[in-house]
Coordinates of C-alpha atoms in Angstrom, one line a residue:
X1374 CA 1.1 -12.4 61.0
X1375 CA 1.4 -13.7 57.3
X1376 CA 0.3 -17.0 55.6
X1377 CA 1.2 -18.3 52.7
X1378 CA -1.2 -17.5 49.5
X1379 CA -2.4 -20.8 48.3
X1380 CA -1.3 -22.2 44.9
X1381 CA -3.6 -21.2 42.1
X1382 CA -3.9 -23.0 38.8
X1383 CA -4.7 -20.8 35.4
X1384 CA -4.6 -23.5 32.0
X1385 CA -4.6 -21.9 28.7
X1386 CA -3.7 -22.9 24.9
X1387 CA -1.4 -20.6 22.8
X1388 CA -0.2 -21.1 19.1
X1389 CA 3.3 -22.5 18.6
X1390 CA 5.1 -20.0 16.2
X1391 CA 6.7 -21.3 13.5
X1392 CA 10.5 -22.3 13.4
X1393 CA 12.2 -19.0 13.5
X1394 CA 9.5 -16.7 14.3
X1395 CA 8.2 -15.7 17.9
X1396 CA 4.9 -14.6 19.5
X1397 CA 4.2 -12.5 22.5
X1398 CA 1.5 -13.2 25.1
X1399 CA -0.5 -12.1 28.0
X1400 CA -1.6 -14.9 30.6
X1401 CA -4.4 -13.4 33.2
X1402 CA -4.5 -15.2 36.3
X1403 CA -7.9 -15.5 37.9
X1404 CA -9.1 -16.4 41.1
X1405 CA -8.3 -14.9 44.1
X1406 CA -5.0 -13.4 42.4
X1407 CA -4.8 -10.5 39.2
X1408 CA -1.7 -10.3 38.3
X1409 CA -1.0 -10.3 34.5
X1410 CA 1.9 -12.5 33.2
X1411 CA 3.4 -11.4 29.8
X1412 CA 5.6 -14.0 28.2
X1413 CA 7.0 -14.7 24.4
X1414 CA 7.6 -18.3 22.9
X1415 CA 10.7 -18.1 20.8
X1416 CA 10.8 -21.0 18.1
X1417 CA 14.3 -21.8 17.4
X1418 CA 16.5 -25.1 15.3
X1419 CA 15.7 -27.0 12.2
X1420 CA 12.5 -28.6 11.2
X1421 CA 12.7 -31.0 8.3
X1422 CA 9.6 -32.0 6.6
X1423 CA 8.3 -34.9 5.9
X1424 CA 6.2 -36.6 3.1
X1425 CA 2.8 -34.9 3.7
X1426 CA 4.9 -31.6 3.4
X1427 CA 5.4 -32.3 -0.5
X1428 CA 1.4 -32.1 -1.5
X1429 CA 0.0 -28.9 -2.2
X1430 CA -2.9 -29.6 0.1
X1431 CA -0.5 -29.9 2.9
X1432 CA 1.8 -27.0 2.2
X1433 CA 3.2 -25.3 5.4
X1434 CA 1.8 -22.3 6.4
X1435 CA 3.6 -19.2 6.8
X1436 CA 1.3 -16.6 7.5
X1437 CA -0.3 -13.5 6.6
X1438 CA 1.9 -10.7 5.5
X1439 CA 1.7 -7.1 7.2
X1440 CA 2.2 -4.0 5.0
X1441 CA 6.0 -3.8 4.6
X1442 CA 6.3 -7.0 6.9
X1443 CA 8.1 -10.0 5.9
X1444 CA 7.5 -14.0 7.5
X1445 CA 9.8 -16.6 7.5
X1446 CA 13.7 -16.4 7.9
X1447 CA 15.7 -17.0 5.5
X1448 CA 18.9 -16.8 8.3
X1449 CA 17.9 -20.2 9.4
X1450 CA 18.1 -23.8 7.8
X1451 CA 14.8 -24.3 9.0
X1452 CA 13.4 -26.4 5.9
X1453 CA 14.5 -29.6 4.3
X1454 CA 13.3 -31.8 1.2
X1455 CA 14.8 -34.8 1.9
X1456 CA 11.9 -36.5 2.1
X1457 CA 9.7 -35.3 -0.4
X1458 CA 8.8 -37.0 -3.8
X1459 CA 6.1 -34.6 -5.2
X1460 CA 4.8 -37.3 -7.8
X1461 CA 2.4 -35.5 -10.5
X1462 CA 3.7 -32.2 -9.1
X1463 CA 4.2 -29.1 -11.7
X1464 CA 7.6 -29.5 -12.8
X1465 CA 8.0 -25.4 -14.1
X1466 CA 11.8 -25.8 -15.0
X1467 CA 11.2 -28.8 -17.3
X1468 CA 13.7 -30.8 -14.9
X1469 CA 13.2 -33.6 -12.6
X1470 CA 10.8 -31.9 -9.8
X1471 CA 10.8 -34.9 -7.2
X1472 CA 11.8 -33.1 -4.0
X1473 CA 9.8 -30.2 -3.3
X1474 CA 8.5 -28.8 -0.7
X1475 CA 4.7 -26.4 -0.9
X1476 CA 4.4 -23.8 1.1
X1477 CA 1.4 -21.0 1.2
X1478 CA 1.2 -17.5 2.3
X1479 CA -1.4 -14.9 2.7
X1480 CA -1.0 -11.2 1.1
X1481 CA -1.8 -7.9 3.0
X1482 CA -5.1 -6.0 2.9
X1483 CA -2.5 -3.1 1.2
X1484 CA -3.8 -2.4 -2.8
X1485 CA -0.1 -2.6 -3.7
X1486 CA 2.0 -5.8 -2.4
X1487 CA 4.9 -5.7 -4.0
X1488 CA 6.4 -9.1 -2.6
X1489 CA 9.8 -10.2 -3.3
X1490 CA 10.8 -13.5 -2.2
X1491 CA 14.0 -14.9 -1.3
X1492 CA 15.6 -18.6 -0.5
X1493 CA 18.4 -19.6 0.7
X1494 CA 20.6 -22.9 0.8
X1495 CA 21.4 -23.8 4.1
X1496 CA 22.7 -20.3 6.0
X1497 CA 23.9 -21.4 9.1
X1498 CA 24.6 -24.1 7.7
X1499 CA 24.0 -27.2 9.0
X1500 CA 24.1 -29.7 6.2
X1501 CA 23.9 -30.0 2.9
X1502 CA 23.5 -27.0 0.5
X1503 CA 21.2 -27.1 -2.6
X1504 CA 20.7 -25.7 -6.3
X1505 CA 17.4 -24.0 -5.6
X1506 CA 14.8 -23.7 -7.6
X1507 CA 11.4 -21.1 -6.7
X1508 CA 7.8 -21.3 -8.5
X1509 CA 5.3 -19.2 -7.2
X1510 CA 1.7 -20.3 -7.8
X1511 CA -2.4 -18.7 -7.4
X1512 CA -5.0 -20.7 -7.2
X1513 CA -8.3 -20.2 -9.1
X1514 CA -10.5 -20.7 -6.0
X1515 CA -7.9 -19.4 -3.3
X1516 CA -7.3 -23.2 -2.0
X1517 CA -5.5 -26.7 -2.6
X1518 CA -8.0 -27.8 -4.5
X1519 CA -8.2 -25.6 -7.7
X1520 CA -6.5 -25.1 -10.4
X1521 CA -2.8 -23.2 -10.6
X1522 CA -1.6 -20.6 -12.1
X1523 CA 2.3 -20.6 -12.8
X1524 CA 3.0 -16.7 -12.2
X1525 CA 6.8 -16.7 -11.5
X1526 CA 9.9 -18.7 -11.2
X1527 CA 13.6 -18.4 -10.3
X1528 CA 16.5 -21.4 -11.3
X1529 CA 20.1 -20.6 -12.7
X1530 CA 20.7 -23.6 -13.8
X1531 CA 21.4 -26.9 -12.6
X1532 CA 24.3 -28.0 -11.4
X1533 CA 25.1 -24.7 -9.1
X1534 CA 24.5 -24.4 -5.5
X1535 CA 22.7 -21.6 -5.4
X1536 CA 20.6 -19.2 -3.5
X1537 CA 17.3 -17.7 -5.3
X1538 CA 15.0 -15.1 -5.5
X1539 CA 11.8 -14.0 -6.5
X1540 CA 11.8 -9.6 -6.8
X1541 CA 9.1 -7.2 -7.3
X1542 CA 6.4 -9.1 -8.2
X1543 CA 2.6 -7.3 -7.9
X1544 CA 0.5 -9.8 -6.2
X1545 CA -3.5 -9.0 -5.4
X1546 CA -4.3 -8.3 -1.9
X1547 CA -5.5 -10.4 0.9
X1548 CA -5.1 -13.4 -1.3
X1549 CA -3.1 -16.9 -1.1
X1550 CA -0.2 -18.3 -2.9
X1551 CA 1.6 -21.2 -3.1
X1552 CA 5.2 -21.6 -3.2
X1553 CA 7.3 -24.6 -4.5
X1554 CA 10.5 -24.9 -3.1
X1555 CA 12.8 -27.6 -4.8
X1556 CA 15.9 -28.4 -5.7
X1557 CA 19.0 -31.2 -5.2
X1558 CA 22.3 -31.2 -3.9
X1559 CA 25.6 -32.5 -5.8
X1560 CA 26.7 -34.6 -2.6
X1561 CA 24.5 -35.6 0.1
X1562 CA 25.3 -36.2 4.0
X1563 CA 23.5 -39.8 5.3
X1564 CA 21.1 -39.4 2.6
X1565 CA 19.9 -35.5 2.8
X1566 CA 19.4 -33.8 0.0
X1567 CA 19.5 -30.5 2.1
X1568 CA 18.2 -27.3 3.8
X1569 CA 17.0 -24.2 3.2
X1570 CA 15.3 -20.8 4.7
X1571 CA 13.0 -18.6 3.4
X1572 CA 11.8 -15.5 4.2
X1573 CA 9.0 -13.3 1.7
X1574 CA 8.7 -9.3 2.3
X1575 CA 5.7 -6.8 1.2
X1576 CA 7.5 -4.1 0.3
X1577 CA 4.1 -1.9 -0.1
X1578 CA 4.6 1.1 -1.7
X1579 CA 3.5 4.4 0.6
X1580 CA 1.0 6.0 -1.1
X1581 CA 0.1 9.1 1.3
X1582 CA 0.8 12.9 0.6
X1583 CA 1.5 15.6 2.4
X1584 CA 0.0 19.1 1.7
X1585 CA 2.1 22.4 2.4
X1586 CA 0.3 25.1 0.9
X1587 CA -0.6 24.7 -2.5
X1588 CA 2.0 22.3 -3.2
X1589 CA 1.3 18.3 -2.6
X1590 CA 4.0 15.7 -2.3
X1591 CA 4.2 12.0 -2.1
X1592 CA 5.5 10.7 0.6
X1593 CA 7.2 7.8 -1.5
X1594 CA 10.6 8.5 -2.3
X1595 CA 12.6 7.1 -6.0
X1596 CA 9.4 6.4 -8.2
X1597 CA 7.8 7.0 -10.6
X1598 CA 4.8 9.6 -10.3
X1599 CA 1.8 10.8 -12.2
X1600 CA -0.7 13.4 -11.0
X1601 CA -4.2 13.0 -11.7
X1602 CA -7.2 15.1 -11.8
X1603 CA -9.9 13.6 -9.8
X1604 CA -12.6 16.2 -11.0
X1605 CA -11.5 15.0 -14.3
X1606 CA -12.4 11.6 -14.7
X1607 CA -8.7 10.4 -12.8
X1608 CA -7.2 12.1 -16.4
X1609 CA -3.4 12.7 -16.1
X1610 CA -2.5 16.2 -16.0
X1611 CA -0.3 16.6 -18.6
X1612 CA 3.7 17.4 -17.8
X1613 CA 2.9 16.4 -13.9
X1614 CA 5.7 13.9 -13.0
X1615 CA 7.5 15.2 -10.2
X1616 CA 7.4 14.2 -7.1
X1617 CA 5.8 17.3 -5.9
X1618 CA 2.8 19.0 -7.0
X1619 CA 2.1 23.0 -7.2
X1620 CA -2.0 23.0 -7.6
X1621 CA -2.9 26.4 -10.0
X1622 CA -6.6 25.9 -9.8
X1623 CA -8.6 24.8 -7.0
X1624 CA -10.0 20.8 -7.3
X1625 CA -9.7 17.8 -6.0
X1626 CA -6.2 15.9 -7.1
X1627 CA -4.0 12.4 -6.2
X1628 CA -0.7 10.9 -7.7
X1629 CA -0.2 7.5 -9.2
X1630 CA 2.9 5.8 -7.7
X1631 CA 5.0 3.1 -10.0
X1632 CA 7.6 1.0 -9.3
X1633 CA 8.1 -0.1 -13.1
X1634 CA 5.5 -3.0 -12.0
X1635 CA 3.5 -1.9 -9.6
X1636 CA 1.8 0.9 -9.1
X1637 CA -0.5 2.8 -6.7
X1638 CA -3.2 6.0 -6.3
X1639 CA -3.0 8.0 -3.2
X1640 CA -6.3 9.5 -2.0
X1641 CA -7.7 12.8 -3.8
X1642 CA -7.2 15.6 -2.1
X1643 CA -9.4 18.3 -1.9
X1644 CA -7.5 21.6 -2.7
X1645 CA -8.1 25.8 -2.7
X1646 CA -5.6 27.7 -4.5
X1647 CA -5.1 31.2 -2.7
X1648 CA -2.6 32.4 -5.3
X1649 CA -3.6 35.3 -7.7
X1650 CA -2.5 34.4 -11.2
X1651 CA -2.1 38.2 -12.6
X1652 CA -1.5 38.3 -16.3
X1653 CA -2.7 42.0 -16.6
X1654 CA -2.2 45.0 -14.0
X1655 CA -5.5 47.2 -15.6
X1656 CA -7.7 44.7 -13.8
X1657 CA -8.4 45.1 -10.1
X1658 CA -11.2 42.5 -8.4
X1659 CA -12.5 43.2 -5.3
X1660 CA -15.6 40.8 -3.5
X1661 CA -17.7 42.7 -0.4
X1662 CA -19.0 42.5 2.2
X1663 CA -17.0 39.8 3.8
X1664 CA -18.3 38.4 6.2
X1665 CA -21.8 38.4 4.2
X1666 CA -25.0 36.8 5.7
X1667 CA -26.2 36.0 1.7
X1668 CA -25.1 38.3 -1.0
X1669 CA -22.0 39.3 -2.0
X1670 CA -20.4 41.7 -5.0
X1671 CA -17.9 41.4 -7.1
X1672 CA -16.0 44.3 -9.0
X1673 CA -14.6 44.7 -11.1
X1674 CA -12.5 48.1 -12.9
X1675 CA -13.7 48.0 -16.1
X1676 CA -16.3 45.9 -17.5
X1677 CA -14.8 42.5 -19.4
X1678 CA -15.6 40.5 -22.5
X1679 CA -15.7 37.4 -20.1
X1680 CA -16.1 36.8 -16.2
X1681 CA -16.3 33.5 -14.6
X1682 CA -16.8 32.8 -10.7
X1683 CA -16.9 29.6 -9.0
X1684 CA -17.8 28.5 -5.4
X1685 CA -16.3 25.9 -3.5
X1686 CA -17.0 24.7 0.1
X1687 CA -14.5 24.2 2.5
X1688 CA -13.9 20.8 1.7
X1689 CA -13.2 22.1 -2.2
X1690 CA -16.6 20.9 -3.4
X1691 CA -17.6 23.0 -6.5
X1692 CA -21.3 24.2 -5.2
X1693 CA -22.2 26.3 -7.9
X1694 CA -20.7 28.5 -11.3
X1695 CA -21.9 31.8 -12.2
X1696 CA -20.6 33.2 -16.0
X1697 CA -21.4 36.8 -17.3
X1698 CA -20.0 38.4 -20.6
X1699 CA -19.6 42.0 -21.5
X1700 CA -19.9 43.3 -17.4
X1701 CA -18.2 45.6 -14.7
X1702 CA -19.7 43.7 -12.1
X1703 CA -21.3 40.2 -10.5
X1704 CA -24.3 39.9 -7.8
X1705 CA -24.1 36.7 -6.4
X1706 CA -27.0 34.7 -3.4
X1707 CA -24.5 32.6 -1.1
X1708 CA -27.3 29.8 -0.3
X1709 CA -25.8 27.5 1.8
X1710 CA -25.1 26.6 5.5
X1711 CA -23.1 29.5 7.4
X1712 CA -19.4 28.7 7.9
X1713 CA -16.1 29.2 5.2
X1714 CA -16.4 29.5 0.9
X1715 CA -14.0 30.1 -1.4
X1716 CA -14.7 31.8 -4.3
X1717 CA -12.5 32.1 -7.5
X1718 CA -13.0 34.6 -10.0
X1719 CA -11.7 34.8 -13.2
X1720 CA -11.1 37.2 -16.4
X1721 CA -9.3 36.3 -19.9
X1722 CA -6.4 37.9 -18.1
X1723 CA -6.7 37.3 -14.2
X1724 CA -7.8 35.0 -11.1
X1725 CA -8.0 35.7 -7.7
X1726 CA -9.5 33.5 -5.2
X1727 CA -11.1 34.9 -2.4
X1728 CA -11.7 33.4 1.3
X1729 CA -15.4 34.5 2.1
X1730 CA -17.2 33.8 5.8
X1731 CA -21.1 33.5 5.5
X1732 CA -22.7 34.1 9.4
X1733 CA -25.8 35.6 10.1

């Protein structure tokens, strides 16, 4: 025998997206059910604002950006102005700036947001299109309430219904701008001045690397580069402006990334050269024993005017330097932990780096 489970009521608040946008959520149902119920609100149609939308302190919201994310949609005539006034607002293209509308949006936690911007009048459309015009704004307290920066615009004249744009721009991260959106139509429909949509897009540069041997490599295709010695002081090591990267000498290194604009540093990278740069035949190096539990030799052919040996841990920390003149051969005390060293050696004429274990 089977009876019917008795109705169970679950309440719960979830943010409205805005017009254009969507959100995904997960309702769990208590009680004597526990079933999960996933469900996405889909915002869709036109939203016209009015008057409160036109002060700065009332801008609409659009969000944080996500590393190479974008909010808004500039597909849908999802704004208006014909309602605004905007009296005593900044008037950046030295025109009449009475129908504007503010909006504000957060930057990502990326160091590099390259943000472009982009309006435009009425795409679906649905009534009457506009001559846009763009100003992008920071505050000096990250609010309403302080005072504005003018840091770009876009206008091609009046008189022109047309879309605009905003490209390329470096903006600071995880901070908040404010975006006027104006502009006025040539013929208006039952006293609209018109719609728009508008959509903004981090287009964060990718600053990782990949390592294949001794060779790095930005990940970040069609830019600029600039490698950088990170044992150096970040100094730019000269004639390094590929893409890719061929280390010669063991250290730590990283690549400065540019747009033109923008630019961003990848993290250093600690790096061991194996390679033996052999500029002479008449020298032969040889390091023993290996493994070692302390002390190690190395020989040398012939004895040299100069001799240099450095030791690096695993990680490509220099631990320590040892330089002899005039001698055949070096005795050096391995002092630290057990576990893998590198040690390069090197002569006016030749280098060798040598992988050394140290276990008891």
């Amino acid at each position: 025998m089977f009876s019917e489970s008795c109705p169970e009521l679950n309440c719960q608040n979830f943010p409205t997206p805005v017009i254009g946008g969507f959100a995904s959520y997960n309702l769990s149902v208590g009680g004597a059910s526990t079933a999960d119920i996933n469900f996405t609100i889909y915002v869709t149609g036109s939203w016209q604002p009015g008057l409160a939308y036109d002060t700065i302190c009332n801008a609409v919201n659009l969000g944080t950006l996500s590393a190479n994310g974008s909010i808004g949609n500039n597909a849908l005539s999802n704004y208006g102005n014909f309602c605004a006034t905007n009296t005593g607002e900044p008037q950046p293209w030295g025109d009449n700036n009475d129908q504007g509308v503010w909006f504000k949006f957060t930057t990502s936690t990326s160091t590099t947001n390259i943000i472009s911007i982009d309006a435009k009048s009425d795409p679906q459309p649905i009534g009457d299109s506009l001559d846009l015009q763009l100003a992008l704004y920071q505050s000096s307290n990250g609010s309403c309430t302080g005072s504005l920066t003018h840091i770009q615009e876009s206008w091609d004249g009046s008189g022109t219904l047309n879309d605009e744009a905003i490209n390329s721009i470096c903006l600071t991260a995880n901070t908040t701008y404010f975006l006027l959106v104006d502009g006025q139509s040539t013929s208006t429909t039952s006293g609209i001045q018109g719609y728009f949509g508008i959509q903004i897009n981090d287009n964060t540069i990718d600053n990782s690397v990949n390592i294949t041997g001794d060779t790095l490599t930005a990940n970040a295709s069609g830019y600029s580069y600039q490698w950088i010695d990170c044992n150096n002081s970040n100094s730019p090591i000269t004639g390094e402006t590929n893409q890719s990267f061929t280390i010669s000498t063991t250290g730590s290194y990283a690549v400065e990334i540019s747009n033109g604009s923008c630019f961003t540093t990848s993290n250093c990278e600690n790096m061991v050269t194996l390679s033996q740069d052999s500029f002479s035949t008449d020298e032969m190096i040889h390091l023993f024993p290996n493994p070692t539990s302390r002390n190690i030799s190395i020989r040398l052919n012939h004895s040299v005017p100069e001799i240099t040996a450095r030791i690096f841990s695993i990680t490509g920390q220099l631990i320590r330097t040892i330089k002899k003149n005039n001698v055949s051969q070096l005795n050096i005390d391995i002092k630290g932990n057990n576990g893998l060293y590198f040690v390069e050696v090197k002569t006016q004429t030749t280098k060798k780096t040598f992988k050394l274990i140290k276990k008891n």
